[in-house]
C-alpha positions in Angstrom: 0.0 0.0 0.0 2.9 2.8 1.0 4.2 1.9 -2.2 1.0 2.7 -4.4 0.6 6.0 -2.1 4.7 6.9 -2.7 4.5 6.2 -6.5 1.3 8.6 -6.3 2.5 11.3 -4.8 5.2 11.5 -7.0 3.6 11.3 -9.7 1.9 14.3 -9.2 4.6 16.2 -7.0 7.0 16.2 -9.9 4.8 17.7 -12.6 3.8 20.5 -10.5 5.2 23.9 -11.9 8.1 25.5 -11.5 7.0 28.7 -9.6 5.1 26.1 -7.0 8.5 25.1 -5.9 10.0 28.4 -5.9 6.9 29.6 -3.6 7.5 26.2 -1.5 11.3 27.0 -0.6 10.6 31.0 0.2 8.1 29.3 3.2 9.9 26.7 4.3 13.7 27.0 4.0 13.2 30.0 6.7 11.8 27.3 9.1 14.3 24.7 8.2 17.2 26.8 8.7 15.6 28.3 12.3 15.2 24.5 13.2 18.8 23.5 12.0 21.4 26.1 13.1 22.8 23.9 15.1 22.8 20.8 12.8 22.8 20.9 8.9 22.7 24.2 8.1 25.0 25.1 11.2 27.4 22.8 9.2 27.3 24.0 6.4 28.4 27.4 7.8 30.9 26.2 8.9 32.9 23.9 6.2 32.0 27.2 4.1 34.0 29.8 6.7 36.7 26.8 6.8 36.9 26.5 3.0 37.2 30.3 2.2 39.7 31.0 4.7 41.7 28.1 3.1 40.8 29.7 -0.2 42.5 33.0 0.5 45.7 31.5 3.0 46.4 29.3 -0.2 46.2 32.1 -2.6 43.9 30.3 -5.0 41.2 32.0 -7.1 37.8 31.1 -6.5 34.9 33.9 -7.3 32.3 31.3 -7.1 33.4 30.0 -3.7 34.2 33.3 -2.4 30.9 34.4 -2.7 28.8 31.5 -1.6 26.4 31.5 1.1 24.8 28.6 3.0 21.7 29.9 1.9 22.9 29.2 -1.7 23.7 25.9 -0.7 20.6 24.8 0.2 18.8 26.3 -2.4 21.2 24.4 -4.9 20.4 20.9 -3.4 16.7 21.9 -3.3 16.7 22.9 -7.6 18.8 19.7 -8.1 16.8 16.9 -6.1 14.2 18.1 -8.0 16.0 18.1 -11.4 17.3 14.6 -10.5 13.3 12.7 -9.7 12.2 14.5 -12.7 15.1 13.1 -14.3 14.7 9.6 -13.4 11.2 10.0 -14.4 12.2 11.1 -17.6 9.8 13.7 -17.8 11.1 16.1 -21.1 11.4 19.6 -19.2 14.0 18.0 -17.7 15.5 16.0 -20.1 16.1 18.3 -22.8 18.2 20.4 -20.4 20.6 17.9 -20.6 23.8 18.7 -22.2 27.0 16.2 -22.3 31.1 17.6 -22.7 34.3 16.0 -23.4 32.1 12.6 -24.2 35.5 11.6 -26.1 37.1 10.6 -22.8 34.2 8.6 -22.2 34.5 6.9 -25.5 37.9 6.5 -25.9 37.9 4.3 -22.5 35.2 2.0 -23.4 36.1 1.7 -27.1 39.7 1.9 -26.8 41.9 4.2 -28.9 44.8 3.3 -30.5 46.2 6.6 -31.1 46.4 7.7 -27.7 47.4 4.1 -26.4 44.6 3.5 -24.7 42.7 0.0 -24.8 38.9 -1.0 -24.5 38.2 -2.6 -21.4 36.1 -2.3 -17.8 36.4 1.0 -16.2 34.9 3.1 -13.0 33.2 5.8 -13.6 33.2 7.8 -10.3 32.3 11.5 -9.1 30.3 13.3 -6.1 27.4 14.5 -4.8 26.9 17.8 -6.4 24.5 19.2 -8.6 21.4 16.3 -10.2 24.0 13.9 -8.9 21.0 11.0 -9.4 21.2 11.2 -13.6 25.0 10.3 -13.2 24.4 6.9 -13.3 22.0 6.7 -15.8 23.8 8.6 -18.3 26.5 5.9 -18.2 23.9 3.8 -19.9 24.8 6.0 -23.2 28.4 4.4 -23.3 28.1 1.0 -22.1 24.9 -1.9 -21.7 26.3 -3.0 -18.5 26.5 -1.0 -15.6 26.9 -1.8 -12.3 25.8 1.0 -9.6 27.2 0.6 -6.2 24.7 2.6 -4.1 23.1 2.5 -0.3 19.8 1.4 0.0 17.3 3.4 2.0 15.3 2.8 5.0 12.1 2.7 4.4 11.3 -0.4 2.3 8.3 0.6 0.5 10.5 4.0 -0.8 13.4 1.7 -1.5 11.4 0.4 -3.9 9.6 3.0 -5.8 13.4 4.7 -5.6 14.9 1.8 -7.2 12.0 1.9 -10.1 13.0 5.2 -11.0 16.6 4.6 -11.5 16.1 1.5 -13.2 17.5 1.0 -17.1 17.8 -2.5 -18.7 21.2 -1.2 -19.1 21.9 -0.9 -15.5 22.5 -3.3 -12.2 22.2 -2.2 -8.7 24.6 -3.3 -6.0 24.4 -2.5 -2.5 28.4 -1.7 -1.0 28.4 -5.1 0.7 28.1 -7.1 -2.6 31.9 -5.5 -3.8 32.8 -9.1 -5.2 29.7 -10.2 -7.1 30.2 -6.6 -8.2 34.0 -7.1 -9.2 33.3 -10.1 -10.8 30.2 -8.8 -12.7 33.0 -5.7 -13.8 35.3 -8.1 -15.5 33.3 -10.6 -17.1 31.3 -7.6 -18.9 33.7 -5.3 -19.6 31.3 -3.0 -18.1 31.3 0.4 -16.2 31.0 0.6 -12.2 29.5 3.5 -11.1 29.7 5.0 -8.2 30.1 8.6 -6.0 32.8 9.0 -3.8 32.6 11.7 -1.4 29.7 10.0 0.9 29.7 6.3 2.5 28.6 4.3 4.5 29.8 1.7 7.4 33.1 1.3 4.7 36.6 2.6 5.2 38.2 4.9 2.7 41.0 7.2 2.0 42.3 10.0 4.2 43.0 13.5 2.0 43.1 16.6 2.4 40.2 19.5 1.0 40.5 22.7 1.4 43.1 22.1 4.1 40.9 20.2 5.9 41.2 16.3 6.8 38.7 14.8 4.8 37.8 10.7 3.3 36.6 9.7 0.1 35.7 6.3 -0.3 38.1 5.1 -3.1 39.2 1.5 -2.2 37.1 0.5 -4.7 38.1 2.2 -7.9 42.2 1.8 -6.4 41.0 -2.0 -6.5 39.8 -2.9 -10.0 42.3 -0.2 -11.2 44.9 -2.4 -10.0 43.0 -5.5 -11.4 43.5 -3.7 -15.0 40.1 -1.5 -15.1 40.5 2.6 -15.7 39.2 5.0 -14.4 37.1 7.9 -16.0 36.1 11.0 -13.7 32.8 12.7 -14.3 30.6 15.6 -13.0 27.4 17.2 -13.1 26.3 20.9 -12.4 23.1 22.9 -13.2 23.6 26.2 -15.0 21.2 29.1 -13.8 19.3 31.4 -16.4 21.5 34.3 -14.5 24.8 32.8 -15.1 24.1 32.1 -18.8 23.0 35.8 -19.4 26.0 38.0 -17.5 29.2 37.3 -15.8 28.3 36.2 -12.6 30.7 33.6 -11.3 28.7 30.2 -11.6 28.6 29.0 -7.9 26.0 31.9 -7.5 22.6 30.2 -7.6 20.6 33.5 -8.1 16.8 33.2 -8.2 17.0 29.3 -9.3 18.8 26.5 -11.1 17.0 26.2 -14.8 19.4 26.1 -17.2 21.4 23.5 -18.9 22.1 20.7 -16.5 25.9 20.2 -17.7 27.1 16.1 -17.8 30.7 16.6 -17.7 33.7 13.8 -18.6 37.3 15.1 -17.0 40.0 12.7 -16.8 41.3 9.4 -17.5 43.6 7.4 -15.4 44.3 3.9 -17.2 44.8 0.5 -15.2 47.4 0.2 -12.9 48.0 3.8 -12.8 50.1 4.3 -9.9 52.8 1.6 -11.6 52.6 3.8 -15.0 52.3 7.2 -14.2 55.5 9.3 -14.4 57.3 10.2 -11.5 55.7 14.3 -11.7 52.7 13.3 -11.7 50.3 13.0 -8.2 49.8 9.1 -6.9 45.8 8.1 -7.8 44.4 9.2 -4.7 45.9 12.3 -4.5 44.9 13.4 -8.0 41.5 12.4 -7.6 41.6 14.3 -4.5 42.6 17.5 -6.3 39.9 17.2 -8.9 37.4 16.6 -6.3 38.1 20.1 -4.3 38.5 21.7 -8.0 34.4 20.6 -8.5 33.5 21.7 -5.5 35.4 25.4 -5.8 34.0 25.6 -9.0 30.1 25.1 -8.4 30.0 25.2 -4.3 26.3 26.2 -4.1 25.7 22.7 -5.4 27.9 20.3 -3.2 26.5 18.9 -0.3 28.2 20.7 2.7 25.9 19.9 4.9 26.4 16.0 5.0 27.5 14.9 8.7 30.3 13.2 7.2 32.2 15.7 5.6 35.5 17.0 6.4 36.2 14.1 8.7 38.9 11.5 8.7 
């Protein structure tokens, strides 16, 4: 029965208008943000004072972080859920706002290129929570008909469920973190693509870095594995441009009124298999690099990272 009543509401939840949801956050962000000064939003304060002092100490140049607000923030995460459930539900005002760069990376890693030296075979496909995060994994589905999601499940069975519709593609095959061999072992067989984000886990250990100056984890012992097993490694992102930030110069972390421009799919790097044995001597060690690309995404769209997770920034 909850799931009928979940699949419902929905339904109808993620038709409703734009200017509903605008009108829904003006009344009940103030309330939020009243009940969580202490918690979430007192948290994201505070990994946002951190980050900008670490900003200006280190001399790097970041507008967009610079002039961030937790405000911003949550307003971000609020556009971008609902980008990501409309996404899943492929409803076309979302959809078409989908626009894909530097898909050769992509490509090249899962069909191999012989001019760069680079040879077809299973790869991870990894990146964070920021921006409609959710369509990550489904755009993956382009490249490859075998992908293999790591993600956690959620509590409440009947939602699990309904959530796990959504996502699903007959391209793509859910694992939960505690099925890492059948997932492994899935990888190789199908020359396939493991997805998974990195910045966020769950009763697993991962790797101590350092962002923004700050003692931080991300949660690559997975990708180190099956790069080491012979699989590469593509990084990807996603972002949401607003309507503001295509029309002037405003720095692009700046949120403005809303999020409702092109929601940006974006390939970066490729590390091949066994990198940390080929790589030349200048260049950083796996984890280290990934690291640096991480707080890179994050200075360069802030208002949609998730800074208020109770994880963050610790080791």
């Amino acid at each position: 029965m909850k799931y009928f009543v979940y699949k419902a509401l929905f339904y109808v939840i993620l038709r409703l208008p734009d200017f509903f949801f605008g009108i829904l956050f003006k009344l009940v962000f103030p309330i939020y943000k009243a009940l969580h000064k202490e918690r979430a939003f007192g948290r994201t304060l505070r990994h946002l004072e951190n980050a900008k002092a670490d900003v200006i100490e280190s001399g790097k140049n970041s507008a967009a972080l610079n002039c961030c607000s937790a405000d911003d923030v949550f307003k971000g995460i609020f556009w971008n859920a609902i980008d990501s459930y409309r996404g899943l539900a492929r409803l076309p005002r979302t959809t078409k706002r989908i626009v894909f760069e530097n898909e050769e990376i992509i490509w090249d890693a899962v069909r191999g290129n012989e001019a760069k030296g680079i040879v077809a075979g299973p790869i991870a496909a990894i990146s964070i929570h920021q921006g409609s995060f959710e369509l990550l994994h489904r755009s993956l589905c382009r490249y490859s008909d075998k992908v293999h999601l790591v993600t956690d499940t959620l509590g409440d069975g009947a939602l699990r469920r309904y959530i796990q519709e959504l996502r699903c593609d007959k391209n793509l095959t859910e694992y939960s973190p505690n099925e890492s061999r059948a997932l492994i072992r899935n990888l190789f067989k199908t020359n396939g693509i493991l997805a998974m984000v990195i910045d966020q886990g769950k009763h697993t250990k991962g790797n101590q870095v350092k962002l923004f100056g700050q003692d931080s984890t991300l949660y690559l012992r997975l990708p180190e594995l099956v790069n080491q097993m012979g699989a590469g490694i593509v990084t990807f992102r996603t972002f949401t441009r607003s309507n503001r930030e295509l029309a002037s110069d405003e720095p692009r972390g700046k949120v403005g009124e809303d999020l409702r421009g092109d929601i940006v799919i974006c390939f970066e790097k490729y590390y091949p298999p066994q990198y940390d044995k080929v790589r030349k001597e200048s260049d950083a060690p796996l984890v280290e690099s990934i690291a640096k690309e991480v707080e890179t995404w994050i200075s360069d769209n802030p208002a949609q990272w998730s800074w208020n997770y109770h994880g963050n920034f610790r080791v």
